[in-house]
C-alpha positions in Angstrom: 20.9 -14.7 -17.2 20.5 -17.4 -14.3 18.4 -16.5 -11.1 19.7 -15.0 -8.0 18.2 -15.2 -5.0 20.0 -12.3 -3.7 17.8 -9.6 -5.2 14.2 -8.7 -4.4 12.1 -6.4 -6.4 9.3 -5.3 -4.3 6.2 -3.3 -6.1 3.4 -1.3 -4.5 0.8 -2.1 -6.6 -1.6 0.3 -7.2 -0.3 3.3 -9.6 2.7 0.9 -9.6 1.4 -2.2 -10.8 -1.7 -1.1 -12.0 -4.1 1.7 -12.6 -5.4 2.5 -8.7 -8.0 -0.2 -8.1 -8.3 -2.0 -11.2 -7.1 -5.4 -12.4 -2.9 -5.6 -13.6 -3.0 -6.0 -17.5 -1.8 -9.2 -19.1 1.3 -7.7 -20.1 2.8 -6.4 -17.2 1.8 -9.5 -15.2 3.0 -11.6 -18.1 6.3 -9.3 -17.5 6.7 -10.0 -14.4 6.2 -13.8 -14.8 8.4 -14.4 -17.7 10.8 -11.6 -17.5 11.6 -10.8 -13.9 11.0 -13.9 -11.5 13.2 -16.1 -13.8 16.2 -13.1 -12.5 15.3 -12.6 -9.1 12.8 -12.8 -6.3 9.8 -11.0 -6.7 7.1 -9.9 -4.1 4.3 -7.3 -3.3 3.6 -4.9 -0.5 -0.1 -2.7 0.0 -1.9 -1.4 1.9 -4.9 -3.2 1.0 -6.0 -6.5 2.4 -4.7 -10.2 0.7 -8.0 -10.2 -1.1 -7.8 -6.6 -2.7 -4.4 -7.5 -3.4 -5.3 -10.9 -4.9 -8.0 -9.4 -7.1 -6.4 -7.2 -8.4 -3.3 -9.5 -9.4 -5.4 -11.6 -10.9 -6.9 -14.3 -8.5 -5.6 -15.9 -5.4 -3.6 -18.4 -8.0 -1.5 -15.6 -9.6 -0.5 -13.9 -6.1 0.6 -17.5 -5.4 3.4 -17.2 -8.2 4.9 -14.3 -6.1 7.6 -15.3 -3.3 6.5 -13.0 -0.8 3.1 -10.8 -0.6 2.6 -8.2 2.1 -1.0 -7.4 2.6 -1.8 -4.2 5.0 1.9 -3.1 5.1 3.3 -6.5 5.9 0.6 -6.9 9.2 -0.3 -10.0 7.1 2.9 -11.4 5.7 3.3 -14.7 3.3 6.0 -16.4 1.8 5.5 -18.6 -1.0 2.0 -19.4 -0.3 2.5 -19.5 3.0 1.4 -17.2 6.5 5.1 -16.4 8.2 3.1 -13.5 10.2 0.3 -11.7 11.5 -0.6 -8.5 13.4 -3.6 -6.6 14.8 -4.4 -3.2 15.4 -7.5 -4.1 18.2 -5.0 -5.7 19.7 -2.3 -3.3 20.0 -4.1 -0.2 20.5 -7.2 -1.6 22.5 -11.0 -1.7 21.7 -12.2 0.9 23.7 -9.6 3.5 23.0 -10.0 2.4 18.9 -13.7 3.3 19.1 -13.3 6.5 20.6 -11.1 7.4 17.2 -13.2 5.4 15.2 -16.7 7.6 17.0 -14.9 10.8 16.1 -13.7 10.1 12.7 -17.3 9.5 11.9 -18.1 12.6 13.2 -15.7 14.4 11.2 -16.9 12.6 8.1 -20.3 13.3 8.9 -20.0 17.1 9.0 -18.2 17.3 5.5 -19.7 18.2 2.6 -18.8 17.1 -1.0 -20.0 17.1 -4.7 -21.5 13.4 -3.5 -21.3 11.0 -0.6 -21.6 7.1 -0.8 -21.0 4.4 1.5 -18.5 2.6 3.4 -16.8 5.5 5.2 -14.4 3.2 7.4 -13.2 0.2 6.5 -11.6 -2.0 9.5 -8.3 -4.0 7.9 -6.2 -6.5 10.2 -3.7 -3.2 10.9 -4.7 -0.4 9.7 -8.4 1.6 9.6 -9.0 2.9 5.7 -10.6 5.9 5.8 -12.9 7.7 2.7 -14.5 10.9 2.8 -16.4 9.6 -0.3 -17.2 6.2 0.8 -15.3 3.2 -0.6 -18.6 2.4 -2.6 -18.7 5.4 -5.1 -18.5 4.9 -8.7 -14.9 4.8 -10.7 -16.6 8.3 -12.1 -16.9 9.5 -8.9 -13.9 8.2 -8.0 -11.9 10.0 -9.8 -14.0 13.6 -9.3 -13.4 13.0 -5.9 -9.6 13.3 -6.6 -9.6 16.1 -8.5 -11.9 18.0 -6.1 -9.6 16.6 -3.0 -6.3 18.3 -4.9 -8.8 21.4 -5.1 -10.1 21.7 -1.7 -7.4 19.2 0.1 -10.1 17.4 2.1 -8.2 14.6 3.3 -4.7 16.6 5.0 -7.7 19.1 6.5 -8.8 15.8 8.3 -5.7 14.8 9.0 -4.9 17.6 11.0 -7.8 17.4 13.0 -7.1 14.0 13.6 -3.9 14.7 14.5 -4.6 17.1 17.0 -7.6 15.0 18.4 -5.8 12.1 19.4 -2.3 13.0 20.0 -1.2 10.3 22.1 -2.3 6.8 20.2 0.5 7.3 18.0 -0.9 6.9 14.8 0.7 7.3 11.4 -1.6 8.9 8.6 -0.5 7.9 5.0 -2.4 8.8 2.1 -3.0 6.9 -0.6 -4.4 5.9 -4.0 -8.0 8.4 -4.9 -10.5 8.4 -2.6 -8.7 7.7 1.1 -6.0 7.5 3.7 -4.7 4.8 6.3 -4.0 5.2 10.0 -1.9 2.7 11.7 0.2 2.7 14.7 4.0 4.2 14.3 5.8 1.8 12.5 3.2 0.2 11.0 4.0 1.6 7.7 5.2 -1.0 4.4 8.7 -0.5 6.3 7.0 -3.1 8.4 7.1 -5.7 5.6 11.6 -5.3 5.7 11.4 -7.1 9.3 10.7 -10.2 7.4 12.7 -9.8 4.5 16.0 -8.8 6.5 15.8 -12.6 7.8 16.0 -13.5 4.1 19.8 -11.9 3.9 19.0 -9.9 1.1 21.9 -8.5 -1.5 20.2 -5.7 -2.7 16.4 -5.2 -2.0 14.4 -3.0 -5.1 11.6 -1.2 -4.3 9.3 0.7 -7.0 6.5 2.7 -5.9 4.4 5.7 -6.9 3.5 7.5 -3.6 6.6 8.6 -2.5 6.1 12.2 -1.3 6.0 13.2 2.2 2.5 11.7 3.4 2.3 9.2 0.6 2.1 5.5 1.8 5.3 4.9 -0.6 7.3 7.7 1.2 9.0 5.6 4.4 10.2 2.4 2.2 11.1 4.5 -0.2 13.5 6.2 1.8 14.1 3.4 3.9 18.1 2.7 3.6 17.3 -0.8 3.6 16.5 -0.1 -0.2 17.0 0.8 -2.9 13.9 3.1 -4.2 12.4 3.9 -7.3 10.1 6.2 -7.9 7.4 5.3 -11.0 4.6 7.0 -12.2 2.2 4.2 -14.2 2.5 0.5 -14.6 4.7 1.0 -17.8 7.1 3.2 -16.2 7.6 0.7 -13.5 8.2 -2.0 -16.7 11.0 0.4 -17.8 12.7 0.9 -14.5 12.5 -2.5 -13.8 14.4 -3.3 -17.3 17.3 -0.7 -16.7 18.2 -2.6 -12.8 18.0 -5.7 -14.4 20.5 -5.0 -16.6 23.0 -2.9 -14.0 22.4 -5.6 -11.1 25.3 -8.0 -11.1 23.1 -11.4 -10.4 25.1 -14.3 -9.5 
């Protein structure tokens, strides 16, 4: 089957690629490589930063091999290697009305109690603030206690709401995702973000595959987005499978 340039398959990648936080195994990467981009254009968007991103793909060498990477929804955008954009939030939404959110968040956090508490409560990205009840710092054991005590006791929508009804007028978007956290951006800043690039690429048929579709899940507005066409995947070797069935049903030229 020759390459078309036409089609874009476009992976979240944690739950989707890999297992949330951990490093893609050699053969799904070694799919990807040798069985997809030989077909069509391949690329990833998340909400992490380039260097979570490139970690976890492998190294900064392997995210290289993709032809576009969308770091922090697409705030940080590459092509082939290459910047082709950049966003801030300090920028759009202004220091002094960022640290008024980012005072009371910590508040919030501070009067919550859990099973355990770590470190790194607020993480600042390029466009987005990450946000962990937790603390980013806590142990995969506690990582994953944390999630099943969250589905329990939903700690993170409960801050959401008051969030929400804090700071109604910044016009911030909440999306959880992954184990441990949730992202607030501005409106629009969601992985939808990363399609304002690729719609200058004249596109055929864009393929997205992501886990966290549901409403609130950081997959949900791509997903649905009409500019794709979405799959919904539930571990790195479903995503393999779906991947297989629209590679053989897309026509590639």
């Amino acid at each position: 089957m020759s390459h078309s340039r036409d089609i874009l398959c476009l992976f979240d990648v944690d739950g989707t690629l890999t297992a949330p936080r951990k490093v893609v195994e050699p053969n799904i990467y070694k799919f990807l490589m040798e069985e997809v981009k030989p077909k069509c254009c391949i690329g990833l968007v998340g909400g992490s930063d380039q260097s979570k991103i490139a970690e976890q793909m492998g190294g900064d060498q392997c995210l290289k091999e993709f032809d576009f990477v969308f770091s922090e929804n697409g705030l940080l955008a590459v092509k082939n290697g290459a910047e082709i954009g950049r966003q801030t939030i300090q920028s759009f939404v202004g220091e002094e009305r960022l640290q008024r959110f980012i005072n009371y968040t910590l508040l919030c956090l501070s009067e919550i109690e859990l099973p355990v508490k770590r470190g790194t409560f607020v993480e600042f990205r390029t466009g987005m603030l990450n946000i962990s009840p937790i603390g980013r710092s806590c142990s995969r054991e506690e990582r994953n206690a944390f999630e099943k005590y969250d589905k329990q006791h939903s700690i993170r929508p409960k801050l959401i709401e008051k969030l929400k009804s804090k700071f109604p007028d910044l016009g911030f978007t909440y999306s959880i995702g992954g184990q441990i956290s949730f992202d607030v951006f501005p409106n629009g800043w969601d992985k939808t973000h990363s399609l304002n690039y690729l719609e200058k690429e004249n596109f055929k048929e864009i393929h997205f595959f992501g886990d966290k579709i549901e409403k609130g899940g950081n997959d949900h507005e791509i997903y649905n987005d009409p500019r794709v066409i979405g799959h919904a995947v539930t571990s790195p070797e479903d995503t393999k499978e779906q991947v297989c069935k629209v590679l053989k049903t897309v026509q590639l030229q």
